[in-house]
Every structure is written in structure tokens, then in C-alpha cells.
PDB file of N, CA and C in Angstrom:
ATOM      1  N   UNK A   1     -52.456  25.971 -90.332  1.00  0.00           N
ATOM      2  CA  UNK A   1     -53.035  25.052 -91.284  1.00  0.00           C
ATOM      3  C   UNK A   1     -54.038  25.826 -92.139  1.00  0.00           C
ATOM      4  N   UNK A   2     -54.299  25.646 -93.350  1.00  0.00           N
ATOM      5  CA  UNK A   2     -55.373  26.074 -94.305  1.00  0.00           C
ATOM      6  C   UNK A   2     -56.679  25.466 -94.189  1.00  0.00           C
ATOM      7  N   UNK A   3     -57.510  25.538 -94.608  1.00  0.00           N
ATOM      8  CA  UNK A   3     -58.884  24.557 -95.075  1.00  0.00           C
ATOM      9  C   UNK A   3     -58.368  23.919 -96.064  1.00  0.00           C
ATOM     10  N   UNK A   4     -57.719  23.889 -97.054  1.00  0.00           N
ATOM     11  CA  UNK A   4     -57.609  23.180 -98.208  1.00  0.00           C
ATOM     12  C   UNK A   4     -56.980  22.052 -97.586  1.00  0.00           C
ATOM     13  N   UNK A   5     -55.806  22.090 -96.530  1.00  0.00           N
ATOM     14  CA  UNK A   5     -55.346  20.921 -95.666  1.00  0.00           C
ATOM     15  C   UNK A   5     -56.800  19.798 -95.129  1.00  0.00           C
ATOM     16  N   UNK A   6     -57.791  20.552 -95.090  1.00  0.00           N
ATOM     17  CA  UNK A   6     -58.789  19.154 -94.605  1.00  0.00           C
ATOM     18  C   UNK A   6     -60.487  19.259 -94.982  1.00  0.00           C
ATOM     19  N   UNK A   7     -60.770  20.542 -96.380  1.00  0.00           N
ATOM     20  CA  UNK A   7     -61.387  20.225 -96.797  1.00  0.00           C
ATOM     21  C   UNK A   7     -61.578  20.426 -98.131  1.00  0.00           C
ATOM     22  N   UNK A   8     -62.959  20.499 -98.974  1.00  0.00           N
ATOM     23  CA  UNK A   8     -62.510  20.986-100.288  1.00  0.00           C
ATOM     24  C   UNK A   8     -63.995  21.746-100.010  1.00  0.00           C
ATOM     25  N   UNK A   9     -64.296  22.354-101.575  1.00  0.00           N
ATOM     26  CA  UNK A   9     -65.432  23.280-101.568  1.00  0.00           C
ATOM     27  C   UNK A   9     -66.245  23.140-103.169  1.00  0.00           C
ATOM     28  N   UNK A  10     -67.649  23.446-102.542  1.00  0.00           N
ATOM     29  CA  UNK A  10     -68.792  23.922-103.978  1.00  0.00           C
ATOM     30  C   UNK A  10     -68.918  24.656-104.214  1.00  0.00           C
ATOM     31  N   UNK A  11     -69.270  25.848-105.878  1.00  0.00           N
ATOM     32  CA  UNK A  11     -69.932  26.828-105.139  1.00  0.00           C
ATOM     33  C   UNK A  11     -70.876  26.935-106.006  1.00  0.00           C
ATOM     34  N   UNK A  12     -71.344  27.984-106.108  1.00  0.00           N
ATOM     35  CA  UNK A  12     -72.461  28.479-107.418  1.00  0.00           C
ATOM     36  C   UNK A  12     -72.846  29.942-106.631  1.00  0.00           C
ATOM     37  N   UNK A  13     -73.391  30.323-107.929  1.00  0.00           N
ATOM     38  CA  UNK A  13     -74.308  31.794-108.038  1.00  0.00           C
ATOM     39  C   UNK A  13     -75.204  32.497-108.633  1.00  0.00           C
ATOM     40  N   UNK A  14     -75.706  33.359-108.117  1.00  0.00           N
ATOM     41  CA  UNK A  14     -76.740  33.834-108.357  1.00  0.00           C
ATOM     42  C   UNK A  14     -77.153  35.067-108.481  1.00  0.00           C
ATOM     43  N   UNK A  15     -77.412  35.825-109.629  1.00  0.00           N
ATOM     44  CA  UNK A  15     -77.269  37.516-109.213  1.00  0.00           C
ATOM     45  C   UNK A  15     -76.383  37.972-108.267  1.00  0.00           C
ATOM     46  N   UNK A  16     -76.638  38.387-107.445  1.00  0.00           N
ATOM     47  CA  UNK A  16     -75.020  39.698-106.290  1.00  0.00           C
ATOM     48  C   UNK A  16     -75.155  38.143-105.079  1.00  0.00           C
ATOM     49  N   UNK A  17     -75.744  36.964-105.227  1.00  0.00           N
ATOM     50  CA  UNK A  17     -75.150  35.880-104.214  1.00  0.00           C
ATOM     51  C   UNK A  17     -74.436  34.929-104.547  1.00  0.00           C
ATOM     52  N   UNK A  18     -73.362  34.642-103.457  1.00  0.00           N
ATOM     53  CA  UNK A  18     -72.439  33.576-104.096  1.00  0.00           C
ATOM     54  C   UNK A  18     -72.527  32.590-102.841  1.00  0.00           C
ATOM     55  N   UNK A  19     -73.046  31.397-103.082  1.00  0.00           N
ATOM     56  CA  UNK A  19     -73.127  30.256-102.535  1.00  0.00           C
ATOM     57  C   UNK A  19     -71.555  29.058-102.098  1.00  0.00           C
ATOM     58  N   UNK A  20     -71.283  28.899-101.099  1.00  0.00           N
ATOM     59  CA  UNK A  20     -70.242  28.361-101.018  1.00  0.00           C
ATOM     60  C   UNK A  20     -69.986  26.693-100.055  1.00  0.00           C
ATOM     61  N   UNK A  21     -70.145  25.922-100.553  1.00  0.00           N
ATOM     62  CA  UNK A  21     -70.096  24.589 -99.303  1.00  0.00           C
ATOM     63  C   UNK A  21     -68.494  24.450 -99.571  1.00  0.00           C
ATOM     64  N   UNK A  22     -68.469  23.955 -97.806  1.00  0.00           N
ATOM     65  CA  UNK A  22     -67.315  23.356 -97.633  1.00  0.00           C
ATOM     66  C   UNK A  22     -67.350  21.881 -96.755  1.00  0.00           C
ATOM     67  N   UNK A  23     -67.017  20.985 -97.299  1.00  0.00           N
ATOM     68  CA  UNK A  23     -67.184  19.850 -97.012  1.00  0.00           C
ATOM     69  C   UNK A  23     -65.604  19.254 -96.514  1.00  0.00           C
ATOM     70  N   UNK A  24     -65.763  18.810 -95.752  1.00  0.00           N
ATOM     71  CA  UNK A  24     -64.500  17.628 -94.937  1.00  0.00           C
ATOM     72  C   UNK A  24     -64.409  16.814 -95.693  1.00  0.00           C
ATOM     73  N   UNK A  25     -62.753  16.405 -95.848  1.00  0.00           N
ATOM     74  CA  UNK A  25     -62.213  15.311 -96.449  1.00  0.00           C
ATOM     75  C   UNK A  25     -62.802  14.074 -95.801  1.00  0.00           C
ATOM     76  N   UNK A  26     -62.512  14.171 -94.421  1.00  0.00           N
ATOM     77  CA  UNK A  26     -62.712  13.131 -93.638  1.00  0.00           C
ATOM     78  C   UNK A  26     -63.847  13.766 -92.543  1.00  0.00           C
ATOM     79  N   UNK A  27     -65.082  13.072 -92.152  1.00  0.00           N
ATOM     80  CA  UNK A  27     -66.229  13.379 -91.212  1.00  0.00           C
ATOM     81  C   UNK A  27     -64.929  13.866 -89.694  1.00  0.00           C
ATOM     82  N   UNK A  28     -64.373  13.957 -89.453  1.00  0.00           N
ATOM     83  CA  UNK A  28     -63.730  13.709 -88.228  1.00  0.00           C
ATOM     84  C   UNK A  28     -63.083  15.204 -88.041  1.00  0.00           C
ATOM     85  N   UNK A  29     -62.830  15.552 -88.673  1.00  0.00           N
ATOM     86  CA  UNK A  29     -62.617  17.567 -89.047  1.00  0.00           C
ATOM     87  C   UNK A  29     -63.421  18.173 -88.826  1.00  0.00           C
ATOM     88  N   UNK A  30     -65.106  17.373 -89.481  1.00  0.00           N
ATOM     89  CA  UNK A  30     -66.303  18.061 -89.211  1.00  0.00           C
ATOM     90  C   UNK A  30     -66.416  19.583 -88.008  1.00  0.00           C
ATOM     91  N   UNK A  31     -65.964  19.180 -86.545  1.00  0.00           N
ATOM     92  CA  UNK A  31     -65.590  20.129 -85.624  1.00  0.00           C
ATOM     93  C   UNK A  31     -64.942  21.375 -85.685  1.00  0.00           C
ATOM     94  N   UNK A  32     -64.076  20.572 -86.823  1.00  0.00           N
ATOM     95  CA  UNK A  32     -62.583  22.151 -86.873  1.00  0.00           C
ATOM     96  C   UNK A  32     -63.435  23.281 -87.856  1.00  0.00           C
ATOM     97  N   UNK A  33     -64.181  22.457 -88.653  1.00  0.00           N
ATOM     98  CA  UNK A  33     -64.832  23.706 -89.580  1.00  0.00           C
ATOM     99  C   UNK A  33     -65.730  24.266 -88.868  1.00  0.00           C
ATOM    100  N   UNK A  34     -66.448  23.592 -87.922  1.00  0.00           N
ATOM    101  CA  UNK A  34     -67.541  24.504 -87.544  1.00  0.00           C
ATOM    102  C   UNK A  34     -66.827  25.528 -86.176  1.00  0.00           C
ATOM    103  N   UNK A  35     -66.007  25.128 -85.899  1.00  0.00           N
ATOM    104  CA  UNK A  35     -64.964  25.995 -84.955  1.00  0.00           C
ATOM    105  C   UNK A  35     -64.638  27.076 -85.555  1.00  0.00           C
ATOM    106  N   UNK A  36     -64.025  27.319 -86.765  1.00  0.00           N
ATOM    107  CA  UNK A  36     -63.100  28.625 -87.647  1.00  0.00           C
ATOM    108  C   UNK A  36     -64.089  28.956 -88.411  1.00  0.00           C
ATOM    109  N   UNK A  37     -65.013  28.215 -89.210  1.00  0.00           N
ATOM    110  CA  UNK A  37     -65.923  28.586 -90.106  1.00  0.00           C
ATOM    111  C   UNK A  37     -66.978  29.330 -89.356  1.00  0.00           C
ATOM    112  N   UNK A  38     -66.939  30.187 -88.824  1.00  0.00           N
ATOM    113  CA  UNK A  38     -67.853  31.211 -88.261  1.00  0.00           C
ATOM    114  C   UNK A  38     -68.455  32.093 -89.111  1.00  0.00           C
ATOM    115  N   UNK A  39     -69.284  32.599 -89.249  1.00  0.00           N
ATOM    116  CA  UNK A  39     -70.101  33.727 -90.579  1.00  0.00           C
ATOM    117  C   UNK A  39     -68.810  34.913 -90.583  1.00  0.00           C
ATOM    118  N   UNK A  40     -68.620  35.615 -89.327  1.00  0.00           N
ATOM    119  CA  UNK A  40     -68.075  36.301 -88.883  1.00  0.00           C
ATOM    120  C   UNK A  40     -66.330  36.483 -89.854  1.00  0.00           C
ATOM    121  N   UNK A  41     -66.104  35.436 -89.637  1.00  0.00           N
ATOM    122  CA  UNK A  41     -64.285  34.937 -89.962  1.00  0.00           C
ATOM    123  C   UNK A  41     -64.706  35.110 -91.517  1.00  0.00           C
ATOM    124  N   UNK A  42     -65.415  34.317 -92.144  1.00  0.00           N
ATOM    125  CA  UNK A  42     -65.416  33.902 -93.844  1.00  0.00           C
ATOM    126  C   UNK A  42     -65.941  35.747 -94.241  1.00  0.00           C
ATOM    127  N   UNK A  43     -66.998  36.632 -93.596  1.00  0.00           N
ATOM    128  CA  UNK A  43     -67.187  37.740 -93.584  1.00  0.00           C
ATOM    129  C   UNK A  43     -65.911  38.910 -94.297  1.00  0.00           C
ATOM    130  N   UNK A  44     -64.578  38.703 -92.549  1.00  0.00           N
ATOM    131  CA  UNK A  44     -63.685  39.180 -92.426  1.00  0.00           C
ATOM    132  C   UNK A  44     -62.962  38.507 -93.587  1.00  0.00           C
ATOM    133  N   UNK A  45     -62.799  37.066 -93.873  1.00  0.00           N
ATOM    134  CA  UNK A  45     -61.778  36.770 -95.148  1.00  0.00           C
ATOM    135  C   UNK A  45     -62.190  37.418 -96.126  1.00  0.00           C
ATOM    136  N   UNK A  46     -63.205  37.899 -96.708  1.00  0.00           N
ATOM    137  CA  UNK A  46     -63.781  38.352 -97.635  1.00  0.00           C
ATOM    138  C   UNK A  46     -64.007  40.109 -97.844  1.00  0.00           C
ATOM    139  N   UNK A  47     -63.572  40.731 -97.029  1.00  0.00           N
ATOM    140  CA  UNK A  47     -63.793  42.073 -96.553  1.00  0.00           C
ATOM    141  C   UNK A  47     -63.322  42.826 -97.997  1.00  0.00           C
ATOM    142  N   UNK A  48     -64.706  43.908 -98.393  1.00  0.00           N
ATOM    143  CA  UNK A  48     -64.466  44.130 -99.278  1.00  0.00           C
ATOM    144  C   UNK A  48     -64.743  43.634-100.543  1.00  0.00           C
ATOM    145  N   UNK A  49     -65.688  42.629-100.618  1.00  0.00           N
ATOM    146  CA  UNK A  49     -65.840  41.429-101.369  1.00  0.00           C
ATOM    147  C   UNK A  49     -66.860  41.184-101.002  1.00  0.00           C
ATOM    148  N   UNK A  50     -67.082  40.813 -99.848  1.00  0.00           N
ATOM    149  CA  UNK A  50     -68.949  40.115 -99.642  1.00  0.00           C
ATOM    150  C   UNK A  50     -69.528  41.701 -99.069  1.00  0.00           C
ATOM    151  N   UNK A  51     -70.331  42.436 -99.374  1.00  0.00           N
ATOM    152  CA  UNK A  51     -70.960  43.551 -98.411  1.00  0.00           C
ATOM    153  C   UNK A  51     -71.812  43.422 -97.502  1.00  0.00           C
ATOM    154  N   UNK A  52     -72.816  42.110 -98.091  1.00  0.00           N
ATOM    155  CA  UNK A  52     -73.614  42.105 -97.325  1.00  0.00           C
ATOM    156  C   UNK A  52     -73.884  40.883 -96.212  1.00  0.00           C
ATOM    157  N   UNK A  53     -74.765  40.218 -95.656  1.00  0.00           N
ATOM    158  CA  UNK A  53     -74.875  39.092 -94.443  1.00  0.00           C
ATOM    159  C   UNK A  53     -74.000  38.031 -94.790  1.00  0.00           C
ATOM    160  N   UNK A  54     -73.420  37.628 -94.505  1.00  0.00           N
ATOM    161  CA  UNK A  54     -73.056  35.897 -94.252  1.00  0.00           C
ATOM    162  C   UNK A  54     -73.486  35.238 -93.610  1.00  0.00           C
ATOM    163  N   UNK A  55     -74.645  33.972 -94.036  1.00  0.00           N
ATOM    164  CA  UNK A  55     -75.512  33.211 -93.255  1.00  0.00           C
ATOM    165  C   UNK A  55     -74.704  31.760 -93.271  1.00  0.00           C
ATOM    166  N   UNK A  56     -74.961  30.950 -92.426  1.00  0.00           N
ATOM    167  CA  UNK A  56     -73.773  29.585 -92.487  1.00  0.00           C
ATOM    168  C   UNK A  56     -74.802  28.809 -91.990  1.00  0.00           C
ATOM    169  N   UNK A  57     -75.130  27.560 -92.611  1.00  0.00           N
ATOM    170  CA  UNK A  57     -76.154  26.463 -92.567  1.00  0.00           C
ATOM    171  C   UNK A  57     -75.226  25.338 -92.910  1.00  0.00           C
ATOM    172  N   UNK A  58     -75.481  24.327 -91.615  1.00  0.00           N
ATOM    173  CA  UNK A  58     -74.430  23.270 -91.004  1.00  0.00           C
ATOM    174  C   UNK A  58     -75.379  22.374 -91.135  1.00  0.00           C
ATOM    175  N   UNK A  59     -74.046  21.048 -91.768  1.00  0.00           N
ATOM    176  CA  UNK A  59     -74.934  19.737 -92.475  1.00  0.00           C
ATOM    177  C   UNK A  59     -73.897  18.727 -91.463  1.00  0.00           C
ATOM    178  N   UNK A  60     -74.140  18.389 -90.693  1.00  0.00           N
ATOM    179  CA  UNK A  60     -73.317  17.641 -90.077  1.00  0.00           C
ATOM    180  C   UNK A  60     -73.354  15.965 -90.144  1.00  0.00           C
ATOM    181  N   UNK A  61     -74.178  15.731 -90.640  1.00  0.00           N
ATOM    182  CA  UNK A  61     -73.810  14.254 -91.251  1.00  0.00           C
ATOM    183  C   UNK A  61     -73.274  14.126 -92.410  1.00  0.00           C
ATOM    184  N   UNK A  62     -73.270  15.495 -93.496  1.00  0.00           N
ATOM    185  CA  UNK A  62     -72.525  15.021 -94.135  1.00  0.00           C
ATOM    186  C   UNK A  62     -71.166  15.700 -94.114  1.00  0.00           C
ATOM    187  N   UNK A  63     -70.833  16.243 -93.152  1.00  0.00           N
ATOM    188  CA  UNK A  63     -69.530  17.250 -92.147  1.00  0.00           C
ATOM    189  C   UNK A  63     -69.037  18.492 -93.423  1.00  0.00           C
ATOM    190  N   UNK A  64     -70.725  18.794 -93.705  1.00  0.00           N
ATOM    191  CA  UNK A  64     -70.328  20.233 -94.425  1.00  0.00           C
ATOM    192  C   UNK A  64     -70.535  21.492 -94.086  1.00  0.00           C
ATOM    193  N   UNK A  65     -70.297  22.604 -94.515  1.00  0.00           N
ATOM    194  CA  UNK A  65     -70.720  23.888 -94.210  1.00  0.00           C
ATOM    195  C   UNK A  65     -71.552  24.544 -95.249  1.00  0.00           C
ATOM    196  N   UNK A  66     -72.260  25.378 -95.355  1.00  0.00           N
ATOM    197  CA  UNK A  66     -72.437  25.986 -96.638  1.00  0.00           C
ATOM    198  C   UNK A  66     -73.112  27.454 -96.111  1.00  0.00           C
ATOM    199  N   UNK A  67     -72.470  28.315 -96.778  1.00  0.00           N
ATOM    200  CA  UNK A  67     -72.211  29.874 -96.512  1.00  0.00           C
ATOM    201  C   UNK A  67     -73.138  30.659 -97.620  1.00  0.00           C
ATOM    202  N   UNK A  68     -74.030  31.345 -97.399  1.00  0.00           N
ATOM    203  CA  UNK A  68     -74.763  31.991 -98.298  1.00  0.00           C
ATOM    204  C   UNK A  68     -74.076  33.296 -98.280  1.00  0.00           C
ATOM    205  N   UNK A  69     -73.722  34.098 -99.104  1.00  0.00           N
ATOM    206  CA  UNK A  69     -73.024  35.395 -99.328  1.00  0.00           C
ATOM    207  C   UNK A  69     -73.648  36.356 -99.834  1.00  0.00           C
ATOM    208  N   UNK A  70     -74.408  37.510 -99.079  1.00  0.00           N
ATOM    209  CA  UNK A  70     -75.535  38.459 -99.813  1.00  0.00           C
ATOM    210  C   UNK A  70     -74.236  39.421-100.690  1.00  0.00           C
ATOM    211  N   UNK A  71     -74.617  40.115-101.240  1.00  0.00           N
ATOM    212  CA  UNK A  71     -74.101  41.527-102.279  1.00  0.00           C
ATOM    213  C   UNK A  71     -72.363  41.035-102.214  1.00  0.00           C
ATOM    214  N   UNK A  72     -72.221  39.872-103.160  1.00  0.00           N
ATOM    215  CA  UNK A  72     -70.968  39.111-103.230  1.00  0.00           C
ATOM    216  C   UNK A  72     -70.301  39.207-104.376  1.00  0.00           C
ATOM    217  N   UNK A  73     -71.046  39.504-105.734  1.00  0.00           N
ATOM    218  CA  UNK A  73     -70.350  39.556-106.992  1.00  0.00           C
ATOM    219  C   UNK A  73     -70.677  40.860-107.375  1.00  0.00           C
ATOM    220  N   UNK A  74     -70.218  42.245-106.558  1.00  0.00           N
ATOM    221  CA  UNK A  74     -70.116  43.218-107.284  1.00  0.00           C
ATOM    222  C   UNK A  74     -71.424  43.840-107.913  1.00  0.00           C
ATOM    223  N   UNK A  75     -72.357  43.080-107.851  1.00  0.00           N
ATOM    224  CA  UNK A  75     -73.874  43.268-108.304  1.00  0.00           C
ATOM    225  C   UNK A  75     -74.530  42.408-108.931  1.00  0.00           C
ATOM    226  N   UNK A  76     -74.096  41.410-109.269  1.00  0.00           N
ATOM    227  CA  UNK A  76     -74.487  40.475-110.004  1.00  0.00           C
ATOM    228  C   UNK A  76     -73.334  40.084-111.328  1.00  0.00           C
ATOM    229  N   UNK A  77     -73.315  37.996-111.655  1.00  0.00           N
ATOM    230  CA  UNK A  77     -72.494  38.049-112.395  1.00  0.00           C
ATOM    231  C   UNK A  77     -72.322  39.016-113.846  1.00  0.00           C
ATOM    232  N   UNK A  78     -73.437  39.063-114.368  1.00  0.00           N
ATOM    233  CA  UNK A  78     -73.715  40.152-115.510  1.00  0.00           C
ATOM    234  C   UNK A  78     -73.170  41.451-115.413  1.00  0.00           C
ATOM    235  N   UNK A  79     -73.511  41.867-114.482  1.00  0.00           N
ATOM    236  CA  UNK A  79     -73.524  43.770-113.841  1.00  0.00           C
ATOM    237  C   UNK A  79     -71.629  43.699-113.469  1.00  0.00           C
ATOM    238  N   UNK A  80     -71.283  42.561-112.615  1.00  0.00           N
ATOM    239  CA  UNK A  80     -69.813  42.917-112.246  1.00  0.00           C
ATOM    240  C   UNK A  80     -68.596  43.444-113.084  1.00  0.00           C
ATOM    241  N   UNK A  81     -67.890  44.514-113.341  1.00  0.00           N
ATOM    242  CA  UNK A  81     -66.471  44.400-113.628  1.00  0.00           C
ATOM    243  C   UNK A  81     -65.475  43.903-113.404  1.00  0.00           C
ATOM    244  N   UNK A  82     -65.669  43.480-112.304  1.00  0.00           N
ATOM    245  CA  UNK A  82     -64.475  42.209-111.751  1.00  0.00           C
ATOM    246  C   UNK A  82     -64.426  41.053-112.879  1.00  0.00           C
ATOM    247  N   UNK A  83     -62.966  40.498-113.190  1.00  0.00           N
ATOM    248  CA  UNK A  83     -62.802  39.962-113.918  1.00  0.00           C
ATOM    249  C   UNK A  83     -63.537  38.366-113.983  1.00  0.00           C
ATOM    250  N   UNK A  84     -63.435  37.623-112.717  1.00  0.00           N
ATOM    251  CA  UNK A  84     -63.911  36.934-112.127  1.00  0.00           C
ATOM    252  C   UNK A  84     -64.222  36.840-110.716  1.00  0.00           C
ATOM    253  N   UNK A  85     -65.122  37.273-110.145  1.00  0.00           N
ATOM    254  CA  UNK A  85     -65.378  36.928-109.158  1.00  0.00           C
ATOM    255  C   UNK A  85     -66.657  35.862-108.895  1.00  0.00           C
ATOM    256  N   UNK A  86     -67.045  35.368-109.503  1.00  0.00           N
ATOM    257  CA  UNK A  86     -68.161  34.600-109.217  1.00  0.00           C
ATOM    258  C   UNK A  86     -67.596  33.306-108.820  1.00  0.00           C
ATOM    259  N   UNK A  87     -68.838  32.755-107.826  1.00  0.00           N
ATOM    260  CA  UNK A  87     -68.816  31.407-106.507  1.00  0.00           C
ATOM    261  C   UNK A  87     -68.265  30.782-106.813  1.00  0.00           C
ATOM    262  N   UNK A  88     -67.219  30.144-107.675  1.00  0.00           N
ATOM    263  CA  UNK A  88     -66.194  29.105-108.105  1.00  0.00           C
ATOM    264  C   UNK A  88     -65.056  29.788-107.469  1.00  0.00           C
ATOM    265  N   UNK A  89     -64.621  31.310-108.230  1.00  0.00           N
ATOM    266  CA  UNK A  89     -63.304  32.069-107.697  1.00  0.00           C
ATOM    267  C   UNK A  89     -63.259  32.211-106.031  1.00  0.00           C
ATOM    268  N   UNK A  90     -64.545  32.194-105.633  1.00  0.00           N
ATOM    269  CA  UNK A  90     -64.746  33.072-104.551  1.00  0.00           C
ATOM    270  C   UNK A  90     -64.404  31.432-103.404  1.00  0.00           C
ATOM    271  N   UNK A  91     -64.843  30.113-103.611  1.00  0.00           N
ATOM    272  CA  UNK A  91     -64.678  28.939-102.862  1.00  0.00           C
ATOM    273  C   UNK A  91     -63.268  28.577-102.982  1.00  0.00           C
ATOM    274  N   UNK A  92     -61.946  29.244-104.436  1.00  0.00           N
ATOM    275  CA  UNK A  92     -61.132  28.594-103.769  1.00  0.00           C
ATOM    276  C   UNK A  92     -60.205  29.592-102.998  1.00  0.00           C
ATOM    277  N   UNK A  93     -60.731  31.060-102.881  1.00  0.00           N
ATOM    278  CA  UNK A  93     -60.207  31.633-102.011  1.00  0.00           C
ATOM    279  C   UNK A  93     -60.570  31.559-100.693  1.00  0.00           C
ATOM    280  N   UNK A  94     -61.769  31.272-100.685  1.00  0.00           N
ATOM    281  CA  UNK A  94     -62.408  30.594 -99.375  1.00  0.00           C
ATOM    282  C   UNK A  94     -61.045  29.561 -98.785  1.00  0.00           C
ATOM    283  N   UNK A  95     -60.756  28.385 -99.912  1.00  0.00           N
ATOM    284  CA  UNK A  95     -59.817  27.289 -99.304  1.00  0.00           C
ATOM    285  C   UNK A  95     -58.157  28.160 -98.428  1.00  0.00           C
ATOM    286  N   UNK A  96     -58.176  29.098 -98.877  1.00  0.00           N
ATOM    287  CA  UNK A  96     -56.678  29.765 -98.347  1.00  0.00           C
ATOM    288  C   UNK A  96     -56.778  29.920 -97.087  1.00  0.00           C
ATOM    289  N   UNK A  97     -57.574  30.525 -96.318  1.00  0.00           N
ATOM    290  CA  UNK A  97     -58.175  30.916 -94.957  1.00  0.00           C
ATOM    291  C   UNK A  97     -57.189  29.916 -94.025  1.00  0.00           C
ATOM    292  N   UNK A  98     -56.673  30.771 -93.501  1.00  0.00           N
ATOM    293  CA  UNK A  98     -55.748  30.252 -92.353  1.00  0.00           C
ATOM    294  C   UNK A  98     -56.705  29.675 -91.525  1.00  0.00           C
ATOM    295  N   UNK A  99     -57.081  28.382 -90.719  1.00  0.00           N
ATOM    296  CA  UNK A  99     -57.748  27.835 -89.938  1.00  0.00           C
ATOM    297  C   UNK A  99     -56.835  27.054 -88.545  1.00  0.00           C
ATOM    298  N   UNK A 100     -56.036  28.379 -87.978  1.00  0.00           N
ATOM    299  CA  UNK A 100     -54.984  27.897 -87.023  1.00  0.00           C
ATOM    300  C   UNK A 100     -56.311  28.670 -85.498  1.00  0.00           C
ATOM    301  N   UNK A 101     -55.232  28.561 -84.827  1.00  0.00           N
ATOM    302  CA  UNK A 101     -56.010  28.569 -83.540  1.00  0.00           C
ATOM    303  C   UNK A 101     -56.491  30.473 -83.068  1.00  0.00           C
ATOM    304  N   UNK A 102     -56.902  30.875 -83.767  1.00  0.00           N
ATOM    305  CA  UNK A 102     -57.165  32.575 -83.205  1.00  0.00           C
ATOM    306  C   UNK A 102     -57.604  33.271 -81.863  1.00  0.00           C
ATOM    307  N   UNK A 103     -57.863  32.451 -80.845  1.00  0.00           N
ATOM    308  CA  UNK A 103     -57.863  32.555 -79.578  1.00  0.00           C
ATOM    309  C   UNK A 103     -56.747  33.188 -78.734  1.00  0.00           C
TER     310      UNK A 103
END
């Protein structure tokens, strides 16, 4: 299964950080994201792409996630050569992330 199967996403940015929430369709998934959505996993989806920390701050009443991404756009949106990479591009590649059972 994907994330896009059970949730959707925000993002925004900021100099070299790209901000990312992911929110549940339905409160009742709430679990599955905080299960796969590990700093660690969104880190590894991103390899090569985020350099620096992935911090993950959990909103559970409103069954969201939201992922702070240090040294994420290449240096900042201004400074980057990447065509697009800033926190919009970067949340719906976030949505691809296989969220099957990795155990």
C-alpha cells in the first residue's frame, strides 16, 4: 500500500528546510502513519535529498504527522539548481513511500 492510499500531505519551506505534514484521510489510520512514518524511513525515502536531521512531531488528534527536513533543498530555494525541489515537490514524493509491512 502507499500513503497516498490513506493519507494526503502539506508542505512549505524555508531556506535548505522543507516542512512536510501528513495527515489521515480518516483519524483511524492515525496508527499506520505513526508505525511507517518513522524519521528514520522518510530519511531513507529521501536519501540523497534530505542531508541533514529528520525531526517528526505527532498531532494525534488531528491524526497528523509533520516532518521537519534540515539541508533539504540543495541549500536553499534561491541557492538550489534543482529544478524543483522545494516542500510541495518533496510532500508528493513523500505520498509514493511504500507503507507495507517492513518487518
Amino acid at each position: 500500500m502507499l500513503l497516498r492510499d490513506i493519507a494526503h500531505s502539506r508542505a512549505g519551506d524555508k531556506g535548505d528546510i522543507s516542512n512536510i505534514s501528513v495527515i489521515a484521510y480518516d483519524v483511524n489510520d492515525y496508527p499506520l502513519l505513526e508505525k511507517y512514518l518513522t524519521p528514520e524511513r522518510v530519511k531513507a525515502h529521501f536519501a540523497g535529498i534530505v542531508l541533514g536531521d529528520v525531526v517528526r512531531y505527532a498531532l494525534p488528534h488531528l491524526g497528523a504527522l509533520n516532518f521537519v527536513m534540515q539541508h533539504a533543498l540543495g541549500g536553499g530555494v534561491t541557492r538550489s539548481l534543482a529544478l524543483d525541489a522545494h516542500g510541495k515537490c518533496l510532500s508528493g514524493a513523500m505520498l509514493g513511500m511504500d507503507i507495507s509491512d517492513v518487518t
